[in-house]
Amino acid sequence: MEGLIIALFVCLVLLIITKYLSWPVIPFYIIAGIALGASGLNLVQVSESSTFFSELGLIFLLFFMGLEIKPDRILSNQKTFFSSGLIDLNINMLIGFLAAYIIGFTLTESLVIAAAFFISSTAMTVASLVENKKLMMREAETIVWMMVFEDIVLIIFLTLLSTSINNPLGFIGKIAVILLAFYIISHYGKKLIQKAINRDDELPVFLTFAAVVIIAFGSKAIGVPETLMVIAFGTALASTDPAAFEAQARPFKDVFLIIFFVFFGISVDFSGGVPVMLIVALSILAIISKLVSGLLIGKVVHGSKGSGIEIWVNTIGRGEFSIALAALYGSPVVSSAIAAMVIITSIVGSFSAKYSGPLQDLFTRGRKGDPDQVPAGSGETIS
Amino acid sequence: MALRSINFPGIGTKYELVTEKDDTIAIFFLKNGNIQMYTLPHDGQTPCVAELTTAEARRLGTIMTGAIMEADKESVEIAFSALSDLRISIHTYVIGKSMAGRCIEDHQIRAKTGVTIIAVSRGDTNIVNPPPSFMFQEGDAVVAIGETDQLKTFEREFMVG
């Protein structure tokens, strides 16, 4: 229990400092975790209670993601959605996978690393767009839809990784029954749910907490992947009153996710074998690979290199979903590689997003007459 | 004037307005409750941004609709059509030197004019339903309620000179 106290205290201090400086906080939780844990001072060990809290963080993160997925809205944005999303997916997955495989990871490990390599941090991207006041840029819309695309790829990825089990028929049967139940509840119980979640007593908050936890641990108990079920539950509830559920689930997500991040750091073990230099190289490649995909998306969607730079700087940071993949499927070596990647990319990403103006100048300098050239600050928005 | 609204997943809702003169105004209702307002002139490249709280946005909205002319002359008239067209006006005034230093009772405000002072705003604090012994200070903003004629009398008796 002392471990948890130390970890919470450190997180609190970090949170206050980073909010004051408006830096991204996720990498610092992980750095703090590494410093406190097995690879550092060995002050804090992973315990049963910390594992439980971390698990809650993960399931609330995924539940939240599910709430955001609204199929009808995606279909109304098809063109940009698919072209930017597919470029993002293909380039980054491929580069990530090849790099990991060449470094010497196994096929499955490389696949997990490739997914973590591909998926940018939605939290950091959103925070960077809002805090740096970049919402009006035309690229902002492209970027937020890229994040939705990445979420959907993550769901597909989780599905693929979790179906490799013995009794596929029974497994699929169980999932089908649960999904059907979600549909029936959210469809026929819509009015009832809307009424319950909007009461002003303790019912809404307990309903949200209990439902998510019951579904997560219940799925686990009957051998169905809890990650997918929690996302599916969120998506089902998105047709009732997603804003109210988000408001109720947010405190749980915020609190437990911090514990999840710091204890992920604590569990990371850098003595795993892959040289640190290679891990750093992989992280730098993760930054370059988003530059390549960003430039291509800028060219295809907006016809401008400046747009590509803007997309790049806002999507460099890998974060919560990469860590989630590592925690769910990563071996110790994979986890340490992903931890390093998250730390490096998110710190670089947050600073590059802040100073995207000078960065654009750097990339477009000396190319006057280039039709691609966009002024710094990139206010070239809306037509 | 073209207005469109777009949903930004994870961020909020965007409203975008292109004015007749081709300037663009974009307003984002963020998930955290705040509002970001961007304006981009038609010949400009870089938008200007202001971030507002809900209260500030509401205030800005009131100003935009033309309800507020001057800070010390804010006034609203309410008509209750069910009560044989009862009309009540609410008006704000700023207390000058001549009224400062004495209380509501000393001034005999209600007896002389029929107007009731229902609130006083002093610095950052608001006093609703001040007692008759409430002492005015110079610079207090007061909210007075009454019929339009009564308010006119109040202005003549107390606000002039």
Short mmCIF file of N, CA, C and O in Angstrom, two decimals, chain A residues 68 73 126 129-131 133-136 140-141 144-145 148 246 250 375-376 378-382, chain B residues 4 6-11 14 16 24-26 28 30-31 36 38-40 45-47 49 51:
data_model
loop_
_atom_site.label_atom_id
_atom_site.label_comp_id
_atom_site.label_asym_id
_atom_site.label_seq_id
_atom_site.Cartn_x
_atom_site.Cartn_y
_atom_site.Cartn_z
N GLU A 68 -17.49 7.65 -28.07
CA GLU A 68 -17.21 8.65 -29.11
C GLU A 68 -17.51 8.13 -30.51
O GLU A 68 -17.54 8.89 -31.47
N ARG A 73 -22.07 9.46 -38.13
CA ARG A 73 -21.24 10.64 -38.40
C ARG A 73 -20.05 10.29 -39.26
O ARG A 73 -19.61 11.08 -40.08
N VAL A 126 -5.93 16.19 -29.17
CA VAL A 126 -7.05 17.08 -28.87
C VAL A 126 -6.58 18.24 -27.99
O VAL A 126 -6.86 19.41 -28.26
N LEU A 129 -4.57 20.72 -30.05
CA LEU A 129 -5.38 21.57 -30.94
C LEU A 129 -6.11 22.64 -30.16
O LEU A 129 -6.20 23.79 -30.58
N VAL A 130 -6.63 22.27 -28.99
CA VAL A 130 -7.41 23.23 -28.20
C VAL A 130 -6.49 24.25 -27.55
O VAL A 130 -6.71 25.46 -27.63
N GLU A 131 -5.41 23.76 -26.91
CA GLU A 131 -4.55 24.67 -26.16
C GLU A 131 -3.75 25.60 -27.06
O GLU A 131 -3.50 26.75 -26.72
N LYS A 133 -4.81 26.66 -29.78
CA LYS A 133 -5.84 27.40 -30.51
C LYS A 133 -5.71 27.21 -32.02
O LYS A 133 -5.59 28.16 -32.78
N LYS A 134 -5.74 25.96 -32.41
CA LYS A 134 -5.58 25.64 -33.83
C LYS A 134 -6.84 25.05 -34.43
O LYS A 134 -6.82 24.48 -35.51
N LEU A 135 -7.96 25.16 -33.71
CA LEU A 135 -9.16 24.48 -34.18
C LEU A 135 -9.67 25.02 -35.50
O LEU A 135 -10.33 24.32 -36.25
N MET A 136 -9.34 26.26 -35.81
CA MET A 136 -9.92 26.83 -37.02
C MET A 136 -9.20 26.38 -38.28
O MET A 136 -9.73 26.48 -39.37
N ALA A 140 -7.45 20.85 -38.88
CA ALA A 140 -7.94 20.35 -37.59
C ALA A 140 -9.00 19.28 -37.80
O ALA A 140 -9.01 18.25 -37.13
N GLU A 141 -9.88 19.52 -38.75
CA GLU A 141 -10.95 18.56 -38.98
C GLU A 141 -10.38 17.23 -39.48
O GLU A 141 -10.77 16.16 -39.00
N VAL A 144 -8.81 15.38 -36.48
CA VAL A 144 -9.70 14.71 -35.51
C VAL A 144 -10.35 13.47 -36.13
O VAL A 144 -10.55 12.47 -35.44
N TRP A 145 -10.60 13.52 -37.43
CA TRP A 145 -11.15 12.30 -38.05
C TRP A 145 -10.12 11.21 -38.18
O TRP A 145 -10.45 10.03 -38.14
N VAL A 148 -10.28 9.29 -35.08
CA VAL A 148 -11.40 8.35 -35.05
C VAL A 148 -11.05 7.10 -35.85
O VAL A 148 -11.30 5.97 -35.41
N GLU A 246 -20.48 10.34 -20.66
CA GLU A 246 -19.11 10.86 -20.62
C GLU A 246 -18.87 11.66 -19.35
O GLU A 246 -17.86 11.50 -18.68
N ARG A 250 -16.09 10.35 -16.80
CA ARG A 250 -14.83 11.09 -16.89
C ARG A 250 -13.99 11.04 -15.60
O ARG A 250 -12.80 10.76 -15.66
N PRO A 375 1.97 30.34 -45.55
CA PRO A 375 2.58 31.22 -44.55
C PRO A 375 2.65 30.56 -43.19
O PRO A 375 1.85 29.69 -42.87
N ALA A 376 3.58 31.04 -42.40
CA ALA A 376 3.72 30.51 -41.05
C ALA A 376 2.45 30.74 -40.27
O ALA A 376 1.71 31.68 -40.52
N SER A 378 -0.01 29.21 -40.44
CA SER A 378 -0.98 28.45 -41.21
C SER A 378 -2.42 28.76 -40.88
O SER A 378 -3.17 27.95 -40.40
N GLY A 379 -2.77 30.00 -41.10
CA GLY A 379 -4.17 30.33 -40.90
C GLY A 379 -4.97 30.05 -42.15
O GLY A 379 -6.15 30.35 -42.22
N GLU A 380 -4.30 29.52 -43.15
CA GLU A 380 -5.01 29.32 -44.42
C GLU A 380 -6.07 28.25 -44.20
O GLU A 380 -5.83 27.09 -44.31
N THR A 381 -7.23 28.73 -43.85
CA THR A 381 -8.27 27.81 -43.44
C THR A 381 -9.36 27.77 -44.50
O THR A 381 -9.16 28.21 -45.62
N ILE A 382 -10.44 27.27 -44.06
CA ILE A 382 -11.75 27.39 -44.68
C ILE A 382 -11.83 28.19 -45.99
O ILE A 382 -11.41 29.33 -46.07
N ARG B 4 -22.80 27.04 -40.86
CA ARG B 4 -22.86 25.58 -40.82
C ARG B 4 -22.30 25.09 -39.50
O ARG B 4 -21.45 25.75 -38.89
N ILE B 6 -20.51 21.76 -37.53
CA ILE B 6 -19.80 20.52 -37.77
C ILE B 6 -19.45 19.92 -36.43
O ILE B 6 -19.07 20.63 -35.50
N ASN B 7 -19.55 18.58 -36.34
CA ASN B 7 -19.14 17.93 -35.10
C ASN B 7 -17.68 17.54 -35.19
O ASN B 7 -17.24 16.97 -36.17
N PHE B 8 -16.92 17.90 -34.17
CA PHE B 8 -15.53 17.48 -34.07
C PHE B 8 -15.45 16.42 -32.98
O PHE B 8 -15.51 16.75 -31.80
N PRO B 9 -15.34 15.15 -33.36
CA PRO B 9 -15.34 14.12 -32.33
C PRO B 9 -14.22 14.35 -31.32
O PRO B 9 -13.09 14.61 -31.70
N GLY B 10 -14.56 14.26 -30.05
CA GLY B 10 -13.56 14.43 -29.00
C GLY B 10 -13.32 15.88 -28.64
O GLY B 10 -12.69 16.16 -27.63
N ILE B 11 -13.77 16.81 -29.45
CA ILE B 11 -13.52 18.21 -29.16
C ILE B 11 -14.81 18.96 -28.85
O ILE B 11 -14.95 19.58 -27.81
N LYS B 14 -18.53 22.76 -33.82
CA LYS B 14 -18.03 23.98 -34.45
C LYS B 14 -19.17 24.65 -35.20
O LYS B 14 -19.93 23.99 -35.91
N GLU B 16 -19.68 27.73 -37.94
CA GLU B 16 -18.88 28.60 -38.78
C GLU B 16 -19.79 29.51 -39.58
O GLU B 16 -20.78 29.09 -40.15
N THR B 24 -14.65 35.44 -41.83
CA THR B 24 -15.11 34.17 -41.27
C THR B 24 -15.06 34.21 -39.74
O THR B 24 -14.09 34.69 -39.17
N ILE B 25 -16.11 33.72 -39.14
CA ILE B 25 -16.14 33.59 -37.68
C ILE B 25 -16.40 32.12 -37.38
O ILE B 25 -17.35 31.54 -37.91
N ALA B 26 -15.55 31.53 -36.56
CA ALA B 26 -15.78 30.14 -36.19
C ALA B 26 -15.86 30.06 -34.68
O ALA B 26 -15.05 30.66 -33.97
N PHE B 28 -16.30 27.42 -31.40
CA PHE B 28 -16.21 26.02 -30.97
C PHE B 28 -16.75 25.90 -29.55
O PHE B 28 -16.23 26.55 -28.64
N LEU B 30 -16.50 23.72 -26.69
CA LEU B 30 -15.60 22.65 -26.29
C LEU B 30 -16.26 21.75 -25.27
O LEU B 30 -17.19 22.16 -24.57
N LYS B 31 -15.72 20.53 -25.17
CA LYS B 31 -16.24 19.55 -24.22
C LYS B 31 -16.10 20.05 -22.77
O LYS B 31 -16.87 19.68 -21.90
N GLN B 36 -14.33 28.66 -27.73
CA GLN B 36 -13.26 29.36 -28.44
C GLN B 36 -13.86 30.04 -29.65
O GLN B 36 -14.57 29.42 -30.43
N TYR B 38 -12.96 32.16 -33.06
CA TYR B 38 -11.93 32.55 -34.01
C TYR B 38 -12.53 33.53 -35.01
O TYR B 38 -13.67 33.34 -35.45
N THR B 39 -11.78 34.55 -35.34
CA THR B 39 -12.23 35.40 -36.43
C THR B 39 -11.10 35.51 -37.44
O THR B 39 -9.93 35.62 -37.09
N LEU B 40 -11.47 35.44 -38.70
CA LEU B 40 -10.49 35.51 -39.77
C LEU B 40 -10.96 36.51 -40.82
O LEU B 40 -11.97 36.31 -41.46
N GLN B 45 -4.52 35.88 -43.11
CA GLN B 45 -4.02 34.51 -43.11
C GLN B 45 -4.14 33.89 -41.73
O GLN B 45 -4.32 32.70 -41.59
N THR B 46 -3.97 34.71 -40.70
CA THR B 46 -3.91 34.18 -39.35
C THR B 46 -5.16 34.57 -38.58
O THR B 46 -5.47 35.76 -38.47
N PRO B 47 -5.89 33.62 -38.05
CA PRO B 47 -7.08 33.97 -37.29
C PRO B 47 -6.74 34.50 -35.90
O PRO B 47 -5.68 34.21 -35.37
N VAL B 49 -7.97 34.60 -31.90
CA VAL B 49 -8.71 33.68 -31.05
C VAL B 49 -9.01 34.30 -29.70
O VAL B 49 -8.19 35.03 -29.17
N GLU B 51 -10.75 32.80 -25.93
CA GLU B 51 -11.40 31.70 -25.24
C GLU B 51 -12.30 32.28 -24.15
O GLU B 51 -11.88 33.11 -23.36
#
